[in-house]
Short mmCIF file of C-alpha atoms and ligand atoms in Angstrom, two decimals:
data_model
loop_
_atom_site.label_atom_id
_atom_site.label_comp_id
_atom_site.label_asym_id
_atom_site.label_seq_id
_atom_site.Cartn_x
_atom_site.Cartn_y
_atom_site.Cartn_z
CA MET A 256 -0.15 -0.11 -0.11
CA THR A 257 1.68 3.45 -1.11
CA LEU A 258 0.45 6.08 1.70
CA THR A 259 -0.45 9.83 1.61
CA ILE A 260 2.41 12.14 3.61
CA GLN A 261 -0.12 12.46 6.01
CA GLU A 262 -0.63 8.68 6.53
CA LEU A 263 2.98 8.16 6.44
CA ILE A 264 3.41 10.30 9.28
CA GLN A 265 0.49 8.69 11.18
CA GLU A 266 1.91 5.14 10.54
CA ALA A 267 5.66 6.22 11.63
CA ASP A 268 3.86 7.45 14.96
CA ARG A 269 2.95 4.02 15.78
CA CYS A 270 6.67 2.82 16.19
CA VAL A 271 7.14 2.91 19.98
CA ALA A 272 10.98 2.75 19.22
CA CYS A 273 11.08 -0.20 21.30
CA GLY A 274 13.91 -1.87 19.38
CA LEU A 275 12.71 -5.35 18.91
CA CYS A 276 13.18 -5.41 15.40
CA LEU A 277 16.70 -4.53 15.39
CA PRO A 278 18.15 -7.88 15.97
CA HIS A 279 15.86 -9.23 13.01
CA CYS A 280 17.02 -6.61 10.33
CA PRO A 281 19.99 -7.78 8.06
CA THR A 282 21.25 -4.46 7.09
CA TYR A 283 21.53 -3.39 11.30
CA ARG A 284 23.50 -6.66 11.73
CA LYS A 285 25.84 -5.88 9.23
CA THR A 286 26.53 -1.96 9.71
CA GLY A 287 25.48 -1.46 13.38
CA SER A 288 24.24 1.60 12.51
CA GLU A 289 20.69 3.02 13.72
CA ALA A 290 20.16 4.71 10.52
CA ASP A 291 20.44 1.38 8.95
CA SER A 292 17.96 -0.36 11.23
CA PRO A 293 14.05 -0.23 10.76
CA ARG A 294 13.55 1.75 13.76
CA GLY A 295 16.01 4.49 12.56
CA ARG A 296 14.57 4.37 9.13
CA ILE A 297 11.33 5.11 10.21
CA GLN A 298 12.37 7.85 12.36
CA LEU A 299 14.17 9.34 9.48
CA MET A 300 11.22 8.93 6.73
CA ARG A 301 9.24 10.89 9.33
CA ALA A 302 11.49 13.72 10.26
CA VAL A 303 11.80 14.08 6.33
CA ALA A 304 8.16 13.70 5.56
CA GLN A 305 7.85 16.46 8.46
CA ASP A 306 10.69 18.83 6.90
CA ILE A 307 12.75 18.44 9.98
CA LEU A 308 15.54 16.72 8.11
CA PRO A 309 16.47 17.36 4.43
CA ASN A 310 15.66 14.89 1.82
CA ASN A 311 19.53 14.81 0.78
CA ASP A 312 21.86 11.81 -0.39
CA ARG A 313 22.48 10.45 3.29
CA PHE A 314 18.77 9.98 3.95
CA LYS A 315 18.26 8.28 -0.07
CA GLN A 316 21.39 5.88 0.85
CA HIS A 317 19.78 4.71 4.07
CA ILE A 318 16.48 4.18 2.27
CA ASP A 319 18.57 2.17 -0.60
CA LEU A 320 20.15 0.10 1.67
CA CYS A 321 16.91 -1.19 3.14
CA LEU A 322 16.41 -4.87 1.39
CA SER A 323 12.25 -4.74 1.86
CA CYS A 324 12.79 -7.85 3.50
CA ARG A 325 10.10 -7.08 5.82
CA SER A 326 11.46 -9.25 8.75
CA CYS A 327 11.36 -5.95 11.06
CA GLU A 328 7.71 -6.25 10.35
CA SER A 329 7.60 -10.00 11.39
CA ALA A 330 9.06 -8.74 14.56
CA CYS A 331 6.81 -5.82 15.32
CA PRO A 332 4.51 -6.23 18.46
CA ASN A 333 2.90 -3.21 17.16
CA ASN A 334 2.21 -4.44 13.79
CA VAL A 335 3.60 -1.33 12.16
CA ASN A 336 3.33 -1.48 8.29
CA TYR A 337 6.97 -1.08 7.51
CA GLY A 338 6.17 -2.52 3.44
CA ALA A 339 3.68 0.44 3.43
CA LEU A 340 6.20 3.20 4.73
CA ALA A 341 9.00 1.74 2.54
CA ASP A 342 6.99 1.78 -0.35
CA THR A 343 5.84 5.20 0.31
CA ALA A 344 9.48 6.66 1.20
CA ARG A 345 10.62 5.06 -2.30
CA ALA A 346 7.66 6.69 -4.38
CA VAL A 347 7.84 10.14 -2.74
CA PHE A 348 11.43 10.85 -1.57
CA VAL A 349 13.61 8.38 -3.67
CA PRO A 350 12.33 8.29 -7.20
CA LYS A 351 14.47 6.69 -9.70
CA LYS A 352 11.83 7.14 -12.62
CA ARG A 353 14.44 8.27 -15.61
CA LEU A 354 16.69 5.03 -14.98
CA PHE A 355 13.53 2.77 -14.64
CA SER A 356 11.86 4.41 -17.30
CA GLY A 357 14.42 4.04 -19.76
CA LEU A 358 15.98 0.66 -19.09
CA VAL A 359 13.35 -1.65 -17.48
CA LYS A 360 10.07 -0.16 -17.97
CA PRO A 361 9.09 -1.41 -21.58
CA PHE A 362 10.00 -4.93 -21.07
CA ILE A 363 7.91 -5.51 -17.61
CA ARG A 364 5.27 -3.61 -19.17
CA HIS A 365 5.13 -5.24 -22.66
CA ARG A 366 5.38 -9.46 -21.60
CA LYS A 367 5.96 -10.09 -25.53
CA LEU A 368 9.19 -7.98 -25.78
CA ALA A 369 10.63 -9.65 -23.04
CA ASN A 370 10.11 -12.74 -24.63
CA LEU A 371 11.61 -11.27 -27.72
CA ALA A 372 14.62 -10.37 -25.85
CA LEU A 373 14.75 -14.12 -24.67
CA TRP A 374 15.36 -15.43 -28.31
CA PRO A 375 18.74 -14.03 -28.92
CA LEU A 376 19.52 -14.95 -25.62
CA TRP A 377 18.72 -18.59 -26.06
CA PHE A 378 20.43 -18.31 -29.59
CA LEU A 379 23.75 -17.24 -28.01
CA GLN A 380 23.80 -20.02 -25.41
CA LYS A 381 22.61 -22.62 -28.07
CA THR A 382 25.81 -21.30 -30.00
CA HIS A 383 28.04 -21.55 -26.98
CA LEU A 384 28.53 -17.68 -27.12
CA LEU A 385 26.45 -16.88 -23.80
CA SER A 386 29.60 -17.77 -22.00
CA PRO A 387 32.10 -15.14 -23.08
CA LEU A 388 29.19 -12.57 -22.77
CA LYS A 389 28.79 -13.37 -18.96
CA LYS A 390 32.39 -12.71 -18.83
CA LEU A 391 32.25 -9.41 -20.40
CA VAL A 392 29.00 -8.20 -18.80
CA PRO A 393 28.98 -8.62 -14.93
CA THR A 394 25.16 -8.44 -14.82
CA ALA A 395 25.13 -11.15 -17.62
CA GLY A 396 26.37 -13.45 -15.01
CA PHE A 397 23.35 -13.89 -13.23
CA LEU A 398 21.77 -15.62 -16.22
CA PRO A 399 20.77 -19.10 -15.62
CA ASN A 400 20.60 -21.61 -18.42
CA ILE A 401 18.20 -20.17 -20.71
CA THR A 402 15.53 -22.87 -22.17
CA GLU A 403 13.54 -22.37 -25.46
CA PRO A 404 11.00 -19.46 -25.11
CA VAL A 405 7.45 -20.84 -24.33
CA SER A 406 4.45 -19.48 -25.97
CA TRP A 407 2.11 -19.97 -23.04
CA LYS A 408 -1.75 -21.35 -23.79
CA PRO A 409 -4.51 -19.48 -22.14
CA LEU A 410 -5.68 -22.88 -20.49
CA TYR A 411 -4.11 -26.10 -19.74
CA ALA A 412 -6.66 -28.63 -19.26
CA SER A 413 -6.64 -31.45 -16.67
CA SER A 414 -7.32 -34.93 -17.83
CA ALA A 415 -7.54 -36.23 -14.17
CA PRO A 416 -10.72 -36.32 -12.46
CA LYS A 417 -11.72 -32.52 -12.12
CA LYS A 418 -10.95 -30.88 -8.61
CA GLY A 419 -11.27 -27.26 -9.47
CA ALA A 420 -9.46 -24.57 -11.60
CA VAL A 421 -6.77 -22.08 -10.71
CA SER A 422 -4.87 -19.07 -12.51
CA LEU A 423 -1.16 -19.11 -13.03
CA PHE A 424 0.60 -15.83 -12.69
CA LEU A 425 3.78 -15.86 -14.82
CA GLY A 426 5.88 -13.02 -13.37
CA CYS A 427 8.10 -11.24 -15.80
CA THR A 428 11.42 -12.97 -14.45
CA SER A 429 10.14 -16.18 -13.99
CA GLN A 430 8.67 -16.20 -17.44
CA ALA A 431 11.76 -14.98 -18.67
CA LEU A 432 14.32 -17.32 -16.71
CA ASP A 433 12.60 -19.96 -14.90
CA GLN A 434 9.84 -21.35 -17.58
CA ALA A 435 10.85 -24.84 -16.19
CA THR A 436 9.25 -24.15 -12.54
CA LEU A 437 5.81 -22.65 -14.55
CA THR A 438 6.00 -25.70 -16.60
CA ALA A 439 6.26 -28.10 -13.77
CA SER A 440 3.86 -26.32 -11.77
CA ILE A 441 1.04 -26.78 -14.58
CA THR A 442 2.07 -30.34 -14.87
CA VAL A 443 1.28 -31.03 -11.03
CA LEU A 444 -1.48 -29.03 -11.01
CA ASN A 445 -3.02 -30.73 -13.96
CA ALA A 446 -2.19 -34.28 -12.24
CA LEU A 447 -3.95 -33.37 -9.07
CA GLY A 448 -7.27 -32.67 -11.34
CA PHE A 449 -6.80 -28.77 -11.70
CA ASP A 450 -7.29 -27.11 -14.80
CA VAL A 451 -4.84 -24.14 -15.21
CA HIS A 452 -5.79 -21.10 -16.72
CA VAL A 453 -3.04 -18.53 -17.91
CA PRO A 454 -4.33 -15.13 -18.89
CA THR A 455 -2.63 -13.76 -21.75
CA ARG A 456 -2.55 -10.41 -21.17
CA GLN A 457 -1.30 -10.58 -17.53
CA THR A 458 1.47 -8.37 -16.82
CA CYS A 459 4.23 -7.71 -14.17
CA CYS A 460 3.05 -7.49 -10.55
CA GLY A 461 4.40 -4.17 -10.12
CA GLY A 462 7.33 -5.09 -7.59
CA ILE A 463 10.22 -3.90 -9.78
CA ALA A 464 8.32 -0.41 -10.28
CA ARG A 465 7.81 0.07 -6.73
CA GLN A 466 11.43 -0.57 -5.65
CA MET A 467 12.53 1.89 -8.57
CA GLY A 468 9.86 4.53 -6.75
CA ASP A 469 7.37 4.45 -9.69
CA ALA A 470 4.21 4.26 -7.97
CA GLU A 471 2.18 5.38 -10.95
CA GLU A 472 3.60 2.47 -13.15
CA SER A 473 3.11 -0.20 -10.35
CA ALA A 474 -0.81 1.26 -10.14
CA ARG A 475 -0.90 0.70 -13.66
CA LEU A 476 0.27 -2.84 -13.90
CA VAL A 477 -1.78 -4.03 -10.96
CA ALA A 478 -4.83 -2.67 -12.48
CA THR A 479 -4.20 -4.50 -15.58
CA ASN A 480 -4.02 -7.59 -13.53
CA GLN A 481 -6.83 -6.93 -11.70
CA ASN A 482 -8.92 -6.81 -15.10
CA VAL A 483 -7.29 -9.81 -16.82
CA PHE A 484 -7.44 -12.40 -13.75
CA ASP A 485 -10.67 -13.89 -13.18
CA ALA A 486 -11.45 -13.08 -9.39
CA ALA A 487 -13.32 -16.46 -8.68
CA MET A 488 -10.10 -18.28 -9.15
CA PRO A 489 -7.14 -18.29 -7.04
CA ILE A 490 -4.04 -16.73 -8.58
CA LEU A 491 -1.10 -19.00 -7.79
CA THR A 492 2.24 -17.75 -7.86
CA VAL A 493 5.25 -19.31 -8.26
CA ALA A 494 8.00 -16.49 -6.93
CA SER A 495 7.29 -15.15 -3.60
CA GLY A 496 8.46 -11.77 -4.70
CA CYS A 497 5.62 -11.51 -7.27
CA GLY A 498 3.20 -13.15 -4.61
CA ALA A 499 4.16 -10.64 -1.64
CA GLY A 500 3.41 -7.56 -4.32
CA LEU A 501 0.12 -9.02 -5.47
CA CYS A 502 -0.98 -9.74 -1.83
CA ASP A 503 -0.23 -6.29 -0.93
CA TYR A 504 -1.83 -4.41 -4.07
CA LEU A 505 -4.21 -6.87 -5.42
CA SER A 506 -6.97 -7.22 -2.65
CA THR A 507 -9.71 -8.19 -4.93
CA HIS A 508 -8.14 -11.70 -5.51
CA HIS A 509 -7.22 -14.40 -3.77
CA ILE A 510 -3.16 -14.69 -4.21
CA GLN A 511 -1.61 -18.05 -3.00
CA ASP A 512 1.95 -19.40 -3.26
CA ILE A 513 1.69 -22.47 -5.48
CA SER A 514 3.40 -24.58 -2.59
CA ALA A 515 0.52 -23.25 -0.10
CA PHE A 516 -1.76 -24.22 -2.57
CA LEU A 517 -0.12 -27.74 -3.40
CA SER A 518 0.32 -28.55 0.46
CA THR A 519 -3.33 -28.68 1.04
CA CYS A 520 -4.29 -30.64 -1.97
CA ASP A 521 -5.59 -34.35 -1.77
CA TRP A 522 -2.78 -36.37 -3.14
CA SER A 523 -4.36 -39.66 -2.47
CA ASP A 524 -4.68 -40.30 -6.56
CA VAL A 525 -1.05 -39.12 -7.10
CA LYS A 526 1.87 -41.03 -6.84
CA LEU A 527 5.20 -39.93 -6.14
CA SER A 528 8.47 -41.84 -6.44
CA PRO A 529 11.02 -41.98 -3.92
CA LEU A 530 14.01 -39.41 -3.65
CA GLU A 531 16.48 -40.89 -1.11
CA MET A 532 18.44 -37.66 -0.33
CA ARG A 533 18.35 -34.57 1.72
CA VAL A 534 16.95 -31.22 0.63
CA PHE A 535 17.49 -28.11 2.30
CA VAL A 536 15.11 -25.19 2.00
CA GLN A 537 15.73 -21.62 1.87
CA ASP A 538 12.95 -19.41 2.88
CA PRO A 539 12.62 -16.51 0.82
CA CYS A 540 11.75 -13.28 2.85
CA THR A 541 8.82 -12.64 0.98
CA LEU A 542 7.34 -16.19 1.65
CA ARG A 543 8.11 -15.72 5.61
CA ASN A 544 7.22 -12.08 6.23
CA VAL A 545 4.56 -11.25 3.34
CA GLN A 546 2.87 -14.13 2.09
CA LYS A 547 3.59 -16.42 5.64
CA SER A 548 3.54 -19.51 3.73
CA HIS A 549 7.07 -20.93 3.99
CA GLN A 550 5.92 -23.78 6.06
CA ALA A 551 4.06 -25.02 3.25
CA VAL A 552 7.03 -26.00 1.03
CA TYR A 553 8.51 -28.36 3.86
CA GLN A 554 4.96 -29.75 4.00
CA LEU A 555 4.85 -30.25 0.30
CA LEU A 556 7.93 -31.67 -0.02
CA LYS A 557 7.66 -34.21 2.67
CA ASN A 558 4.65 -35.91 0.06
CA ILE A 559 7.94 -37.46 -1.57
CA PRO A 560 8.82 -40.84 0.10
CA ALA A 561 12.47 -40.79 1.42
CA LEU A 562 13.20 -37.41 0.94
CA GLU A 563 14.55 -35.72 4.23
CA VAL A 564 13.66 -32.21 4.27
CA ALA A 565 15.83 -29.56 6.60
CA ALA A 566 15.62 -26.00 6.81
CA LEU A 567 18.81 -23.99 5.88
CA PRO A 568 20.35 -22.84 8.87
CA GLY A 569 20.16 -18.81 8.93
CA ASN A 570 17.06 -18.84 6.92
CA SER A 571 15.69 -15.68 9.13
CA GLN A 572 18.11 -13.82 7.14
CA CYS A 573 17.71 -12.32 3.84
CA CYS A 574 20.05 -13.81 0.87
CA GLY A 575 20.76 -10.27 -0.44
CA GLY A 576 18.77 -11.15 -3.83
CA ALA A 577 15.75 -8.66 -3.19
CA GLY A 578 14.87 -7.91 -6.62
CA THR A 579 17.06 -5.57 -8.18
CA TYR A 580 19.05 -4.77 -4.89
CA MET A 581 21.81 -7.72 -6.00
CA LEU A 582 22.52 -5.38 -8.95
CA ASN A 583 22.46 -1.62 -7.44
CA GLN A 584 23.91 -2.72 -3.54
CA LYS A 585 26.69 -5.22 -4.64
CA GLU A 586 28.44 -4.78 -1.28
CA MET A 587 25.53 -5.46 1.02
CA ALA A 588 23.91 -8.15 -1.15
CA ASN A 589 27.20 -10.03 -1.55
CA SER A 590 27.59 -9.87 2.03
CA LEU A 591 24.57 -11.25 2.74
CA LEU A 592 25.15 -13.77 0.10
CA ASN A 593 28.52 -14.93 1.55
CA ASP A 594 26.63 -15.91 4.59
CA LYS A 595 24.44 -17.99 2.83
CA LEU A 596 27.26 -19.65 0.92
CA SER A 597 29.06 -20.22 4.01
CA ALA A 598 25.95 -22.12 5.27
CA ILE A 599 25.37 -24.20 2.15
CA LYS A 600 29.16 -25.51 2.31
CA SER A 601 29.18 -26.28 6.01
CA ASN A 602 25.87 -28.11 5.75
CA ASP A 603 27.25 -30.10 2.41
CA VAL A 604 24.15 -29.26 0.81
CA VAL A 605 23.81 -30.66 -2.60
CA LEU A 606 20.17 -29.88 -3.50
CA LEU A 607 18.39 -26.35 -2.46
CA ALA A 608 15.03 -25.55 -2.74
CA THR A 609 13.61 -21.79 -3.22
CA SER A 610 10.50 -20.26 -3.89
CA ASN A 611 11.80 -17.03 -5.36
CA ILE A 612 13.25 -16.70 -8.56
CA GLY A 613 15.47 -13.80 -7.36
CA CYS A 614 16.85 -15.63 -4.66
CA SER A 615 17.65 -18.73 -6.82
CA LEU A 616 19.39 -16.35 -9.21
CA HIS A 617 21.62 -14.63 -6.75
CA ILE A 618 22.44 -17.96 -4.72
CA ALA A 619 23.28 -19.96 -8.01
CA ASN A 620 25.33 -17.10 -9.17
CA GLY A 621 27.50 -16.82 -6.00
CA LEU A 622 27.83 -20.93 -6.14
CA ARG A 623 28.83 -20.90 -9.74
CA ALA A 624 31.69 -18.50 -8.73
CA GLN A 625 32.82 -20.86 -6.01
CA ASN A 626 32.48 -23.97 -8.63
CA ALA A 627 30.31 -25.53 -6.12
CA SER A 628 27.91 -28.41 -7.53
CA VAL A 629 24.86 -27.37 -5.70
CA THR A 630 21.36 -27.63 -7.57
CA VAL A 631 19.13 -24.95 -6.46
CA VAL A 632 15.57 -25.23 -7.76
CA HIS A 633 12.20 -24.56 -7.34
CA PRO A 634 10.33 -26.86 -4.72
CA VAL A 635 7.36 -27.65 -7.65
CA GLN A 636 10.23 -28.75 -9.95
CA ILE A 637 11.13 -31.44 -7.41
CA ILE A 638 7.47 -32.74 -7.02
CA ALA A 639 7.21 -32.86 -10.71
CA LYS A 640 10.09 -34.79 -11.13
CA GLN A 641 8.70 -37.43 -9.03
CA LEU A 642 5.26 -37.51 -10.35
CA VAL A 643 4.74 -41.13 -11.59
CA PHE A 644 2.14 -41.14 -14.20
CA LYS A 645 -0.07 -44.31 -14.76
CA SER A 646 0.37 -45.78 -18.01
S1 SF4 B 126 12.78 -4.56 5.43
FE1 SF4 B 126 14.41 -5.70 6.10
S2 SF4 B 126 16.36 -4.29 5.58
FE2 SF4 B 126 14.61 -3.00 5.80
S3 SF4 B 126 14.21 -2.33 7.50
FE3 SF4 B 126 13.13 -3.99 7.54
S4 SF4 B 126 14.57 -5.94 8.25
FE4 SF4 B 126 15.85 -4.03 7.87
S1 SF4 B 127 9.58 -3.52 16.54
FE1 SF4 B 127 7.84 -2.08 15.85
S2 SF4 B 127 7.41 -0.60 17.38
FE2 SF4 B 127 9.29 -1.53 18.11
S3 SF4 B 127 11.07 -0.20 17.17
FE3 SF4 B 127 10.68 -1.75 15.57
S4 SF4 B 127 9.22 -0.75 14.16
FE4 SF4 B 127 9.09 0.17 15.90
#
């Protein structure tokens, strides 16, 4: 929710400065600075909103360094809506509209354009030219293996006894870089008896626009989704970053993380083959602190016989991915990533499940740099792989 200045001041006034959120804040833990803590940021936002402090570069730096992980919100006994405060501060005080408009906006606004951009990347990979590009352009290092772009059908009907119908939210990053998870989700939902609707005019959740301080663009994208999705069906998300944004801003629809939905389904007619190994689960902050569905991932994976499911130690702390954060706050993003890589190494992780494409890209990039052979994958892909189809 984006607030007015007056509402921002009122919400900030609800913070009683108890400091209970401080130990949960990744940036405060790293810098030890009150200005990089939730309590400090709330005080700064209110002071700038009341013209007590100037909206200068130092203020912007403290707001920019916030990951929007919302750990503070989960810890706050007074339920201060930090997410709304941060979204408003970004929109009103720290806009980056020019950069956002020029580089990113066309791709997130027009799904077909993003799809078109995938073809040359896929071709470069096919012709083994993507690896040299990754060395030349640092941000290209985040690119995973690009699969052949999929043209999504509006409906994937189930041939199993019908249990219902759902809508699938593609998400701009997932549909570009994680088509395997979207395809796996359709496969699993169909096997369980659900028809899957994929509205062709759906667009970005608006999260990147909000992060870049463009509230108008974000509202436009939310309105498009509101019109194209059927409010009678749940909208399932495969990236918790998108799911959190939709939960916050698309209140007319029922939004659910795919694992949360699948974990409550009847699995008695579906057989999963055993998998004798241990999978570690990384909890994305948006799944823990906004959708509050992280436990469903463990529940879902436990449907696989013989699979041992464990939480990655340090799960309450952000990995540093945080949307575009990993690209524009590299020092903090890498420091947080190193903590995750250490946890992965010290626990001999070989299979890591995560429900957010941003976390997945960031962690996999760090693992690649260390030549670590760890598979990072969405939990639904693990389930889909174990499905036994009756002949
Ligand atoms: S959202 Fe995360 S990084 Fe930002 S203040 Fe809250 S806990 Fe700290
Ligand atoms: S826990 Fe809540 S009330 Fe306490 S300092 Fe943090 S935001 Fe303010």
